[in-house]
CSV table of C-alpha atoms in Angstrom, one decimal:
chain,number,residue,atom,x,y,z
A,28,UNK,CA,-10.7,16.6,-0.6
A,29,UNK,CA,-10.5,13.1,-2.0
A,30,UNK,CA,-8.8,10.3,-0.1
A,31,UNK,CA,-6.6,7.8,-2.0
A,32,UNK,CA,-5.1,4.6,-0.7
A,33,UNK,CA,-1.6,4.3,-2.2
A,34,UNK,CA,-1.1,0.9,-3.9
A,35,UNK,CA,1.9,-1.1,-3.0
A,36,UNK,CA,3.4,-0.8,-6.4
A,37,UNK,CA,3.2,3.0,-6.2
A,38,UNK,CA,4.8,3.0,-2.7
A,39,UNK,CA,7.6,0.7,-4.0
A,40,UNK,CA,8.4,3.0,-6.8
A,41,UNK,CA,8.1,6.1,-4.7
A,42,UNK,CA,10.6,4.8,-2.2
A,43,UNK,CA,13.1,3.4,-4.7
A,44,UNK,CA,14.9,6.2,-6.6
A,45,UNK,CA,16.6,3.6,-8.9
A,46,UNK,CA,13.2,2.4,-10.1
A,47,UNK,CA,12.5,3.5,-13.7
A,48,UNK,CA,9.1,4.7,-12.6
A,49,UNK,CA,10.2,6.5,-9.5
A,50,UNK,CA,9.7,9.9,-11.0
A,51,UNK,CA,6.2,9.0,-12.2
A,52,UNK,CA,5.2,7.8,-8.7
A,53,UNK,CA,6.7,10.8,-7.0
A,54,UNK,CA,5.0,13.2,-9.5
A,55,UNK,CA,1.6,11.5,-9.1
A,56,UNK,CA,1.7,11.7,-5.3
A,57,UNK,CA,3.0,15.3,-5.4
A,58,UNK,CA,0.1,16.3,-7.6
A,59,UNK,CA,-2.5,14.7,-5.4
A,60,UNK,CA,-1.1,16.4,-2.3
A,61,UNK,CA,-0.8,19.7,-4.1
A,62,UNK,CA,-4.5,19.7,-5.0
A,63,UNK,CA,-5.4,19.0,-1.4
A,64,UNK,CA,-6.1,15.3,-1.6
A,65,UNK,CA,-5.0,12.9,1.0
A,66,UNK,CA,-2.7,9.9,0.3
A,67,UNK,CA,-3.2,7.0,2.8
A,68,UNK,CA,-1.6,3.7,3.7
A,69,UNK,CA,-3.0,0.5,5.1
A,70,UNK,CA,-1.3,-2.2,7.2
A,71,UNK,CA,-1.6,-4.5,4.2
A,72,UNK,CA,0.3,-2.1,1.9
A,73,UNK,CA,3.1,-1.9,4.4
A,74,UNK,CA,3.3,-5.7,4.9
A,75,UNK,CA,3.5,-6.1,1.1
A,76,UNK,CA,6.1,-3.4,1.0
A,77,UNK,CA,8.2,-5.3,3.6
A,78,UNK,CA,7.9,-8.5,1.6
A,79,UNK,CA,9.2,-7.0,-1.7
A,80,UNK,CA,11.8,-4.7,-0.1
A,81,UNK,CA,13.5,-7.5,1.9
A,82,UNK,CA,13.2,-10.1,-0.8
A,83,UNK,CA,16.5,-10.7,-2.6
A,84,UNK,CA,17.1,-8.8,-5.8
A,85,UNK,CA,17.6,-12.0,-7.7
A,86,UNK,CA,14.0,-13.0,-7.0
A,87,UNK,CA,12.3,-9.7,-8.0
A,88,UNK,CA,12.9,-7.9,-4.7
A,89,UNK,CA,14.9,-4.9,-3.6
A,90,UNK,CA,17.3,-6.8,-1.4
A,91,UNK,CA,17.1,-4.2,1.3
A,92,UNK,CA,18.2,-4.9,4.9
A,93,UNK,CA,15.6,-5.1,7.7
A,94,UNK,CA,17.0,-1.8,9.1
A,95,UNK,CA,16.6,0.1,5.8
A,96,UNK,CA,13.1,-1.3,5.3
A,97,UNK,CA,12.1,-0.4,8.8
A,98,UNK,CA,13.4,3.1,8.4
A,99,UNK,CA,11.6,3.6,5.1
A,100,UNK,CA,8.3,2.4,6.6
A,101,UNK,CA,8.8,4.8,9.5
A,102,UNK,CA,9.3,7.6,7.0
A,103,UNK,CA,6.2,6.6,5.1
A,104,UNK,CA,4.1,6.6,8.3
A,105,UNK,CA,5.4,10.0,9.2
A,106,UNK,CA,4.4,11.3,5.7
A,107,UNK,CA,1.1,9.4,5.1
A,108,UNK,CA,-1.7,8.5,7.5
A,109,UNK,CA,-2.2,4.8,8.3
A,110,UNK,CA,-5.9,3.8,8.2
A,111,UNK,CA,-7.0,2.0,11.2
A,112,UNK,CA,-8.6,-1.4,10.6
A,113,UNK,CA,-11.9,-2.5,12.2
A,114,UNK,CA,-13.0,-5.9,13.2
A,115,UNK,CA,-15.3,-5.9,10.1
A,116,UNK,CA,-12.6,-6.0,7.5
A,117,UNK,CA,-11.9,-9.7,7.7
A,118,UNK,CA,-15.6,-10.8,7.3
A,119,UNK,CA,-16.1,-8.3,4.5
A,120,UNK,CA,-12.9,-9.6,2.8
A,121,UNK,CA,-14.1,-13.2,3.1
A,122,UNK,CA,-17.5,-12.3,1.7
A,123,UNK,CA,-15.9,-10.4,-1.3
A,124,UNK,CA,-13.4,-13.2,-2.2
A,125,UNK,CA,-16.1,-15.8,-1.9
A,126,UNK,CA,-18.8,-13.9,-3.8
A,127,UNK,CA,-16.4,-12.8,-6.5
A,128,UNK,CA,-14.5,-16.1,-6.6
A,129,UNK,CA,-11.2,-14.4,-6.2
A,130,UNK,CA,-8.1,-16.7,-6.1
A,131,UNK,CA,-4.4,-16.3,-5.9
A,132,UNK,CA,-2.5,-13.0,-5.6
A,133,UNK,CA,-5.6,-10.9,-6.3
A,134,UNK,CA,-6.7,-11.9,-2.8
A,135,UNK,CA,-4.3,-9.2,-1.4
A,136,UNK,CA,-5.9,-6.5,-3.5
A,137,UNK,CA,-9.4,-7.5,-2.3
A,138,UNK,CA,-8.3,-7.0,1.3
A,139,UNK,CA,-7.4,-3.4,0.4
A,140,UNK,CA,-10.8,-3.0,-1.1
A,141,UNK,CA,-12.4,-4.3,2.1
A,142,UNK,CA,-10.4,-1.6,4.0
A,143,UNK,CA,-11.7,1.0,1.6
A,144,UNK,CA,-15.3,-0.1,2.0
A,145,UNK,CA,-14.9,-0.2,5.8
A,146,UNK,CA,-13.8,3.5,5.6
A,147,UNK,CA,-16.8,4.5,3.6
A,148,UNK,CA,-19.0,3.3,6.5
A,149,UNK,CA,-17.2,5.4,9.1
């Protein structure tokens, strides 16, 4: 069994039936699960999901209400395990962004990498 952390973009498309790539995201997740793999979430993914889901449609969001977004996150957490985060994630993240000179939006992705690396050590 392989463990996969679902990227925010995949989760967004999976949860939004009107997205043109909804079927692609749903099919990809279904295939992973059907072959016995595990799809996981992190707190960072859910925070990013909240940001996009509740942001107005006019500024590249979904324009969802707080209630709809909360319910969707609840459904996601029932379906996919949430990785616990250790105290080592922040120092590992800081080291990664400093060493690799990561700036801007990519910083969020490096935090997800820090969570993955932390899980490898468990």
